[in-house]
Short mmCIF file of C-alpha atoms in Angstrom, two decimals:
data_model
loop_
_atom_site.label_atom_id
_atom_site.label_comp_id
_atom_site.label_asym_id
_atom_site.label_seq_id
_atom_site.Cartn_x
_atom_site.Cartn_y
_atom_site.Cartn_z
CA MET A 157 -66.51 35.17 -71.84
CA SER A 158 -69.96 36.67 -72.22
CA HIS A 159 -71.58 34.57 -69.46
CA ALA A 160 -74.74 34.56 -71.57
CA LEU A 161 -76.38 31.80 -69.54
CA PHE A 162 -76.02 33.80 -66.36
CA THR A 163 -78.92 36.15 -66.92
CA THR A 164 -78.74 37.81 -63.51
CA GLN A 165 -75.15 37.37 -62.36
CA PRO A 166 -71.69 36.29 -63.57
CA PRO A 167 -70.24 32.93 -62.51
CA CYS A 168 -69.04 32.50 -58.95
CA ALA A 169 -67.67 29.17 -57.74
CA LEU A 170 -68.08 27.13 -54.58
CA ILE A 171 -65.47 24.47 -53.76
CA LEU A 172 -66.60 21.31 -51.97
CA GLY A 173 -63.57 19.66 -50.40
CA ALA A 174 -60.24 20.78 -49.00
CA GLY A 175 -57.71 18.28 -50.32
CA PHE A 176 -55.17 18.28 -53.15
CA THR A 177 -57.80 18.47 -55.88
CA ALA A 178 -59.66 21.35 -54.24
CA GLY A 179 -56.43 23.35 -54.12
CA ALA A 180 -55.76 22.60 -57.78
CA HIS A 181 -59.23 23.87 -58.73
CA LEU A 182 -58.75 27.01 -56.67
CA GLU A 183 -55.43 27.73 -58.40
CA ALA A 184 -56.99 27.20 -61.84
CA LEU A 185 -59.95 29.44 -61.08
CA ARG A 186 -57.55 32.12 -59.91
CA ARG A 187 -55.62 31.87 -63.19
CA LEU A 188 -58.84 32.17 -65.16
CA GLY A 189 -60.07 35.15 -63.17
CA ILE A 190 -63.23 33.37 -62.00
CA PRO A 191 -64.33 34.50 -58.52
CA VAL A 192 -64.68 31.95 -55.72
CA ALA A 193 -67.34 32.48 -53.07
CA GLY A 194 -65.81 30.03 -50.62
CA VAL A 195 -65.01 26.49 -49.58
CA ILE A 196 -66.55 23.83 -47.36
CA ALA A 197 -65.19 20.42 -46.33
CA SER A 198 -66.08 17.80 -43.74
CA ASP A 199 -63.22 18.90 -41.46
CA PRO A 200 -63.73 22.48 -40.16
CA ALA A 201 -60.01 22.90 -39.49
CA ARG A 202 -59.07 21.99 -43.06
CA THR A 203 -61.85 24.18 -44.40
CA GLU A 204 -60.48 27.15 -42.48
CA ALA A 205 -56.89 26.41 -43.53
CA VAL A 206 -57.77 26.27 -47.24
CA ALA A 207 -59.96 29.36 -46.97
CA GLN A 208 -57.15 31.35 -45.37
CA ARG A 209 -54.57 30.14 -47.88
CA TYR A 210 -56.65 31.24 -50.87
CA GLY A 211 -58.38 34.22 -49.31
CA VAL A 212 -61.92 32.88 -49.65
CA HIS A 213 -64.85 32.39 -47.28
CA ALA A 214 -65.07 29.30 -45.05
CA TYR A 215 -68.69 28.11 -44.93
CA PRO A 216 -69.99 26.58 -41.69
CA ASP A 217 -71.94 23.78 -43.40
CA THR A 218 -72.81 22.40 -46.84
CA TRP A 219 -76.47 23.52 -46.82
CA THR A 220 -75.49 27.14 -46.19
CA ALA A 221 -72.87 26.97 -48.93
CA LEU A 222 -75.17 25.44 -51.55
CA HIS A 223 -77.91 28.00 -50.84
CA ASP A 224 -75.66 31.05 -51.00
CA GLU A 225 -77.28 33.21 -53.69
CA THR A 226 -73.90 34.43 -54.92
CA VAL A 227 -72.85 30.88 -55.84
CA THR A 228 -73.68 29.82 -59.39
CA VAL A 229 -71.27 26.90 -59.95
CA VAL A 230 -70.33 24.08 -57.58
CA HIS A 231 -66.97 22.33 -57.95
CA ASP A 232 -67.29 18.94 -56.28
CA CYS A 233 -63.78 18.02 -55.12
CA ALA A 234 -64.96 15.90 -52.20
CA PRO A 235 -64.31 12.14 -51.85
CA SER A 236 -65.93 10.06 -54.57
CA ASP A 237 -68.27 8.16 -52.24
CA VAL A 238 -70.23 11.37 -51.54
CA HIS A 239 -70.34 12.71 -55.11
CA VAL A 240 -73.88 11.48 -55.74
CA GLU A 241 -75.17 13.11 -52.56
CA LEU A 242 -73.41 16.43 -53.09
CA ASN A 243 -73.99 16.75 -56.83
CA LEU A 244 -77.71 16.05 -56.54
CA ALA A 245 -77.98 18.52 -53.66
CA ALA A 246 -76.22 21.17 -55.74
CA LEU A 247 -78.49 20.59 -58.74
CA LYS A 248 -81.58 20.74 -56.52
CA ALA A 249 -80.29 24.06 -55.17
CA GLY A 250 -80.20 25.38 -58.75
CA LYS A 251 -76.42 25.33 -59.18
CA HIS A 252 -74.41 24.25 -62.19
CA VAL A 253 -72.06 21.38 -61.26
CA PHE A 254 -68.48 20.61 -62.23
CA SER A 255 -67.59 17.32 -60.56
CA GLU A 256 -64.34 15.48 -60.11
CA LYS A 257 -64.25 11.92 -61.37
CA PRO A 258 -65.45 9.31 -60.79
CA LEU A 259 -68.93 10.75 -61.08
CA GLY A 260 -70.28 7.90 -58.95
CA VAL A 261 -68.83 4.85 -57.29
CA THR A 262 -71.21 2.67 -59.33
CA ALA A 263 -73.04 3.07 -62.63
CA HIS A 264 -76.29 3.32 -60.68
CA GLU A 265 -75.02 6.43 -58.89
CA SER A 266 -73.73 8.05 -62.06
CA ARG A 267 -77.01 7.28 -63.86
CA ARG A 268 -79.04 8.99 -61.12
CA GLN A 269 -76.97 12.13 -61.49
CA LEU A 270 -77.11 12.10 -65.27
CA GLU A 271 -80.87 11.69 -65.38
CA TYR A 272 -81.46 14.49 -62.90
CA ALA A 273 -78.99 16.81 -64.62
CA ARG A 274 -80.61 16.23 -68.01
CA VAL A 275 -84.01 17.46 -66.85
CA SER A 276 -82.72 20.22 -64.58
CA GLY A 277 -81.67 22.58 -67.37
CA LEU A 278 -78.36 23.11 -65.59
CA ARG A 279 -74.87 22.75 -67.04
CA HIS A 280 -73.03 19.64 -65.83
CA GLY A 281 -69.39 18.64 -66.26
CA VAL A 282 -66.91 15.99 -65.13
CA HIS A 283 -63.23 16.73 -64.79
CA PHE A 284 -61.12 14.30 -66.83
CA THR A 285 -57.79 16.11 -66.56
CA TYR A 286 -55.86 14.35 -69.29
CA ARG A 287 -58.12 15.55 -72.08
CA GLY A 288 -56.57 18.97 -71.51
CA TYR A 289 -53.03 18.18 -72.67
CA PRO A 290 -52.06 19.62 -76.08
CA MET A 291 -50.40 16.38 -77.21
CA VAL A 292 -53.51 14.37 -76.31
CA ARG A 293 -55.42 16.70 -78.61
CA GLU A 294 -52.79 16.09 -81.30
CA LEU A 295 -53.10 12.33 -80.84
CA ARG A 296 -56.87 12.60 -81.12
CA HIS A 297 -56.57 14.65 -84.30
CA ARG A 298 -54.25 12.15 -85.96
CA VAL A 299 -56.41 9.18 -84.99
CA ARG A 300 -59.68 10.81 -86.07
CA SER A 301 -58.18 12.07 -89.35
CA GLY A 302 -57.27 8.52 -90.36
CA GLU A 303 -53.51 9.01 -90.33
CA LEU A 304 -53.06 5.67 -88.52
CA GLY A 305 -55.55 3.91 -90.77
CA GLU A 306 -58.42 1.97 -89.22
CA VAL A 307 -58.01 1.50 -85.47
CA ARG A 308 -57.59 -2.15 -84.53
CA TYR A 309 -55.99 -2.28 -81.08
CA LEU A 310 -55.51 -0.14 -77.98
CA ARG A 311 -52.84 -0.64 -75.33
CA GLY A 312 -52.79 1.35 -72.14
CA HIS A 313 -51.90 1.47 -68.49
CA TYR A 314 -52.18 3.72 -65.48
CA LEU A 315 -49.65 2.69 -62.83
CA GLN A 316 -48.77 4.24 -59.47
CA ASP A 317 -46.90 3.13 -56.34
CA TRP A 318 -48.21 5.37 -53.57
CA LEU A 319 -50.10 2.48 -51.90
CA LEU A 320 -47.32 -0.09 -52.18
CA SER A 321 -46.79 -0.59 -48.43
CA PRO A 322 -49.54 -2.08 -46.22
CA GLU A 323 -48.90 0.87 -43.89
CA ASP A 324 -49.70 3.38 -46.66
CA TYR A 325 -53.17 4.68 -45.86
CA ASN A 326 -55.82 6.68 -47.64
CA TRP A 327 -59.59 6.84 -47.21
CA ARG A 328 -59.94 5.30 -50.67
CA LEU A 329 -58.57 1.99 -49.35
CA GLU A 330 -61.74 1.33 -47.38
CA ALA A 331 -63.89 1.17 -50.52
CA SER A 332 -66.21 -1.78 -50.98
CA ALA A 333 -65.58 -4.37 -53.68
CA GLU A 334 -68.56 -2.98 -55.62
CA GLU A 335 -67.21 0.56 -55.38
CA THR A 336 -63.76 -0.57 -56.62
CA ARG A 337 -60.50 1.11 -55.73
CA ALA A 338 -57.86 1.57 -58.43
CA LEU A 339 -60.40 1.06 -61.23
CA GLY A 340 -62.66 3.90 -60.13
CA ASP A 341 -59.91 6.25 -59.09
CA ILE A 342 -57.42 6.05 -61.98
CA GLY A 343 -58.93 3.42 -64.29
CA SER A 344 -61.73 5.87 -65.06
CA HIS A 345 -59.11 8.26 -66.45
CA LEU A 346 -57.63 5.63 -68.75
CA LEU A 347 -61.04 4.49 -69.97
CA ASP A 348 -62.12 8.05 -70.70
CA LEU A 349 -58.85 8.86 -72.44
CA ALA A 350 -59.28 5.91 -74.83
CA ARG A 351 -62.88 6.89 -75.54
CA PHE A 352 -62.00 10.56 -76.07
CA VAL A 353 -59.07 9.92 -78.39
CA THR A 354 -60.71 7.27 -80.57
CA GLY A 355 -64.40 8.12 -80.38
CA LEU A 356 -65.09 4.42 -79.77
CA GLU A 357 -67.50 3.06 -77.16
CA ALA A 358 -66.56 0.01 -75.11
CA THR A 359 -69.06 -2.80 -75.67
CA SER A 360 -67.84 -5.61 -73.39
CA VAL A 361 -65.24 -6.25 -70.69
CA LEU A 362 -63.33 -9.21 -69.24
CA ALA A 363 -61.45 -8.26 -66.07
CA ARG A 364 -59.37 -9.71 -63.28
CA LEU A 365 -58.88 -7.70 -60.09
CA SER A 366 -56.37 -8.34 -57.31
CA ARG A 367 -54.99 -6.99 -54.04
CA MET A 368 -51.33 -6.68 -53.14
CA HIS A 369 -52.19 -6.69 -49.42
CA PRO A 370 -55.40 -8.30 -48.09
CA THR A 371 -54.77 -6.55 -44.76
CA ARG A 372 -53.79 -2.93 -44.30
CA TYR A 373 -53.39 -0.58 -41.33
CA ARG A 374 -55.11 2.62 -40.29
CA PRO A 375 -52.92 5.39 -38.83
CA ALA A 376 -52.50 5.18 -35.09
CA VAL A 377 -52.74 7.75 -32.37
CA PRO A 378 -49.17 8.43 -31.15
CA GLY A 379 -48.15 5.78 -28.65
CA THR A 380 -50.68 3.19 -29.82
CA PRO A 381 -50.37 0.43 -32.45
CA GLN A 382 -51.86 0.76 -35.93
CA THR A 383 -55.29 -0.80 -36.47
CA PRO A 384 -55.46 -3.56 -39.09
CA PHE A 385 -58.45 -3.87 -41.41
CA ASP A 386 -59.42 -6.22 -44.22
CA VAL A 387 -59.22 -4.76 -47.73
CA GLU A 388 -62.23 -5.45 -49.95
CA ALA A 389 -61.44 -3.52 -53.13
CA GLU A 390 -58.64 -4.07 -55.64
CA ASP A 391 -55.38 -2.16 -55.99
CA GLN A 392 -54.54 -3.82 -59.34
CA ALA A 393 -56.66 -4.72 -62.36
CA THR A 394 -56.11 -6.22 -65.81
CA LEU A 395 -58.78 -5.54 -68.43
CA LEU A 396 -59.52 -6.91 -71.88
CA LEU A 397 -62.11 -4.77 -73.67
CA GLU A 398 -63.97 -4.95 -76.95
CA TYR A 399 -64.97 -1.81 -78.81
CA GLY A 400 -67.40 -3.40 -81.22
CA PRO A 401 -66.41 -6.35 -83.41
CA ASP A 402 -63.16 -4.94 -84.81
CA VAL A 403 -61.24 -3.28 -81.95
CA THR A 404 -59.80 -4.81 -78.79
CA ALA A 405 -57.88 -3.22 -75.93
CA THR A 406 -55.61 -4.42 -73.14
CA PHE A 407 -55.44 -2.12 -70.12
CA GLU A 408 -53.61 -2.45 -66.82
CA VAL A 409 -54.26 -0.36 -63.71
CA ALA A 410 -52.37 -0.49 -60.41
CA GLN A 411 -51.40 1.64 -57.43
CA VAL A 412 -48.83 -0.77 -55.99
CA TYR A 413 -46.16 -0.98 -58.72
CA ALA A 414 -42.87 0.28 -57.30
CA GLY A 415 -41.20 2.95 -59.40
CA HIS A 416 -44.34 4.11 -61.19
CA ARG A 417 -45.34 7.54 -59.90
CA ASN A 418 -48.13 8.58 -62.25
CA ASP A 419 -47.48 6.43 -65.29
CA LEU A 420 -50.45 6.89 -67.61
CA ALA A 421 -50.00 5.81 -71.24
CA LEU A 422 -52.23 5.13 -74.23
CA GLU A 423 -51.17 3.61 -77.56
CA VAL A 424 -53.48 3.49 -80.57
CA ILE A 425 -52.59 0.87 -83.18
CA GLY A 426 -54.08 1.13 -86.66
CA THR A 427 -53.74 -0.52 -90.06
CA ARG A 428 -51.17 2.08 -91.21
CA GLY A 429 -49.44 3.15 -88.04
CA SER A 430 -49.31 3.54 -84.26
CA ALA A 431 -49.10 6.46 -81.86
CA ARG A 432 -48.42 6.60 -78.14
CA TRP A 433 -48.73 9.34 -75.48
CA GLN A 434 -47.39 9.10 -71.91
CA GLN A 435 -48.37 11.49 -69.15
CA GLU A 436 -44.91 11.61 -67.58
CA SER A 437 -43.54 12.92 -70.90
CA PRO A 438 -46.58 15.03 -71.74
CA GLU A 439 -45.06 17.19 -74.47
CA GLN A 440 -44.10 14.26 -76.70
CA LEU A 441 -46.04 11.96 -79.03
CA TRP A 442 -44.41 8.82 -80.44
CA LEU A 443 -45.39 7.99 -84.01
CA ALA A 444 -44.71 4.95 -86.23
CA ARG A 445 -46.23 4.91 -89.72
CA THR A 446 -45.91 2.69 -92.77
CA GLY A 447 -43.22 4.03 -95.09
CA HIS A 448 -41.88 6.55 -92.56
CA PRO A 449 -39.15 6.32 -89.94
CA ASP A 450 -40.37 6.17 -86.37
CA GLY A 451 -40.27 9.53 -84.67
CA VAL A 452 -41.19 11.64 -81.69
CA LEU A 453 -43.32 14.71 -82.20
CA HIS A 454 -42.75 17.52 -79.70
CA LYS A 455 -45.04 20.31 -78.61
CA SER A 456 -44.58 23.12 -81.11
CA GLY A 457 -46.35 25.70 -83.19
CA LEU A 458 -46.84 23.10 -85.95
CA LEU A 459 -49.55 21.12 -84.18
CA CYS A 460 -53.22 20.96 -85.14
CA ALA A 461 -55.46 23.89 -84.23
CA ASP A 462 -57.06 22.04 -81.30
CA ALA A 463 -53.66 21.30 -79.76
CA LEU A 464 -52.52 24.88 -80.25
CA ASN A 465 -55.65 26.10 -78.47
CA HIS A 466 -54.60 24.06 -75.43
CA MET A 467 -51.03 25.39 -75.27
CA HIS A 468 -50.34 28.00 -72.60
CA TYR A 469 -46.69 28.66 -73.49
CA PRO A 470 -44.48 28.52 -76.60
CA ALA A 471 -42.42 25.47 -77.52
CA GLY A 472 -39.54 24.87 -75.14
CA HIS A 473 -41.51 26.23 -72.17
CA PRO A 474 -42.68 23.13 -70.25
CA GLU A 475 -46.26 22.83 -69.12
CA GLY A 476 -48.17 19.96 -67.59
CA TYR A 477 -50.80 18.92 -65.07
CA ALA A 478 -51.83 22.33 -63.75
CA ASP A 479 -52.15 23.68 -67.29
CA ALA A 480 -54.23 20.70 -68.45
CA LEU A 481 -56.49 21.08 -65.43
CA THR A 482 -56.93 24.78 -66.20
CA ASN A 483 -57.85 23.90 -69.78
CA GLY A 484 -60.61 21.60 -68.56
CA ILE A 485 -62.11 24.21 -66.26
CA ARG A 486 -61.78 26.90 -68.93
CA ALA A 487 -63.74 24.74 -71.40
CA TYR A 488 -66.51 24.22 -68.87
CA TYR A 489 -66.91 27.93 -68.16
CA ALA A 490 -66.76 28.71 -71.87
CA ALA A 491 -69.76 26.41 -72.32
CA LEU A 492 -71.54 28.23 -69.51
CA ALA A 493 -70.92 31.45 -71.43
CA GLY A 494 -72.69 30.01 -74.45
CA GLU A 495 -69.58 29.22 -76.47
CA ASP A 496 -69.25 26.07 -78.58
CA SER A 497 -66.99 24.36 -76.08
CA HIS A 498 -66.78 20.57 -75.97
CA HIS A 499 -66.15 19.55 -72.37
CA PRO A 500 -66.77 16.22 -70.62
CA THR A 501 -70.26 16.04 -69.13
CA PHE A 502 -72.15 13.68 -66.85
CA GLU A 503 -72.69 11.54 -69.98
CA ASP A 504 -68.94 10.98 -70.15
CA GLY A 505 -68.74 10.33 -66.42
CA HIS A 506 -71.49 7.75 -66.73
CA ALA A 507 -69.75 6.05 -69.66
CA ALA A 508 -66.62 5.58 -67.54
CA ALA A 509 -68.69 4.33 -64.60
CA LEU A 510 -70.40 1.76 -66.83
CA ALA A 511 -67.06 0.32 -67.92
CA VAL A 512 -65.75 0.23 -64.32
CA THR A 513 -68.94 -1.43 -63.06
CA ALA A 514 -68.81 -3.95 -65.90
CA ALA A 515 -65.20 -4.79 -65.00
CA ALA A 516 -66.10 -5.35 -61.35
CA ARG A 517 -69.00 -7.61 -62.35
CA SER A 518 -66.79 -9.48 -64.81
CA HIS A 519 -64.32 -10.28 -62.07
CA ALA A 520 -67.00 -11.31 -59.60
CA GLU A 521 -68.80 -13.56 -62.09
CA ARG A 522 -65.68 -14.72 -63.98
CA ARG A 523 -67.11 -13.93 -67.42
CA TRP A 524 -67.37 -11.35 -70.18
CA VAL A 525 -69.88 -8.60 -69.35
CA ALA A 526 -71.64 -6.58 -72.03
CA ILE A 527 -71.91 -2.85 -71.25
CA ARG A 528 -75.47 -2.70 -72.59
CA ASP A 529 -76.58 -5.21 -69.93
CA LEU A 530 -75.91 -2.60 -67.23
CA GLU A 531 -78.39 -0.08 -68.61
CA PRO A 532 -82.13 -0.33 -67.91
CA SER A 533 -84.24 -0.79 -71.06
CA SER A 534 -86.48 2.16 -70.21
CA PRO A 535 -85.04 4.40 -67.49
CA THR A 536 -87.48 6.45 -65.47
CA LEU A 537 -86.41 10.08 -65.50
CA PRO A 538 -87.10 12.23 -62.45
CA SER A 539 -89.21 15.33 -62.87
CA PRO A 540 -87.80 17.94 -60.52
CA PRO A 541 -89.20 21.43 -60.40
CA THR A 542 -87.15 24.03 -62.24
CA PRO A 543 -84.40 24.91 -59.73
CA GLN A 544 -83.92 28.48 -58.68
CA GLY A 545 -81.26 30.06 -60.86
CA ALA A 546 -81.57 27.55 -63.69
CA PRO A 547 -81.25 29.02 -67.18
CA SER A 548 -84.39 29.13 -69.26
#
């Protein structure tokens, strides 16, 4: 990479957060040879543990980290309810931002970030992992080339079981009904995947949200009972979407379905054929076309150029989540270097947030909600000063 946009220094990353995702980003950056200045999280002990594990600096506080002159790119791997605060702070400090999804817990939050990023002159990105799989790229190529005919229907689901028990606890469970739970966390992935593969924009949503357990329990201090709390947000959702007048989709999202570990699937159904990709079998693509026997396409050297560009290893050498994640980060840094790299931006994060917010409103008001009704007719853009370090 030429790092053309970095006129005074090459890229150097800062990691916000110290959980699973932060570790995955650190591993990917190491593979790509991109230096990491350090890490900062809300828990000093976890910050220090991650810093020691990866051999990077542990910052004492977020302000110090964001204003470190060696940092050029901020990776926001913190909890989603603080993304708006951290991403705006990073942009105001003159840093490029690569944020985990969801970009915001509501469309209002994602819109604020998008509007500021647009006028800042800084590079912004959102990490939608599943775009980085070679067979997703192959599916996209076959859909966009017209091999399946005109797209008419989409079927998809994202199902997990890690919150099946009322004693299973995660900070995400204490989300508000407006923030949503399963929809924002994993539904955003499914919605983005459908949009990326087909190029279609959702226009309206009808949704029903539900909870497996209305009461859950916070972890207890040893020797004391667990603390119950009322759950506001959903852990299951069923969505019916329209993509204009000719395409409909049925999506299901849940984190309480026993036996489903990370079961993400998308099927595109057209006038001449259908194709389906499933994350738990990531190197396969099921195809059914008029006049041809049904078949399964495997990762190989015979895929389209875009898919081949996302393969790390030859056919027969399995690759998966970590490789797809690395592909997403590589595309972002390629764009920073001035290359023609198409990576998901805050625009894509906002599109997913709009659909999630529309689904939550649909459930609350028991009606279809048009996506366009969630956007102001004439948004007022902020006018920040040019941040220090922003490219000209």
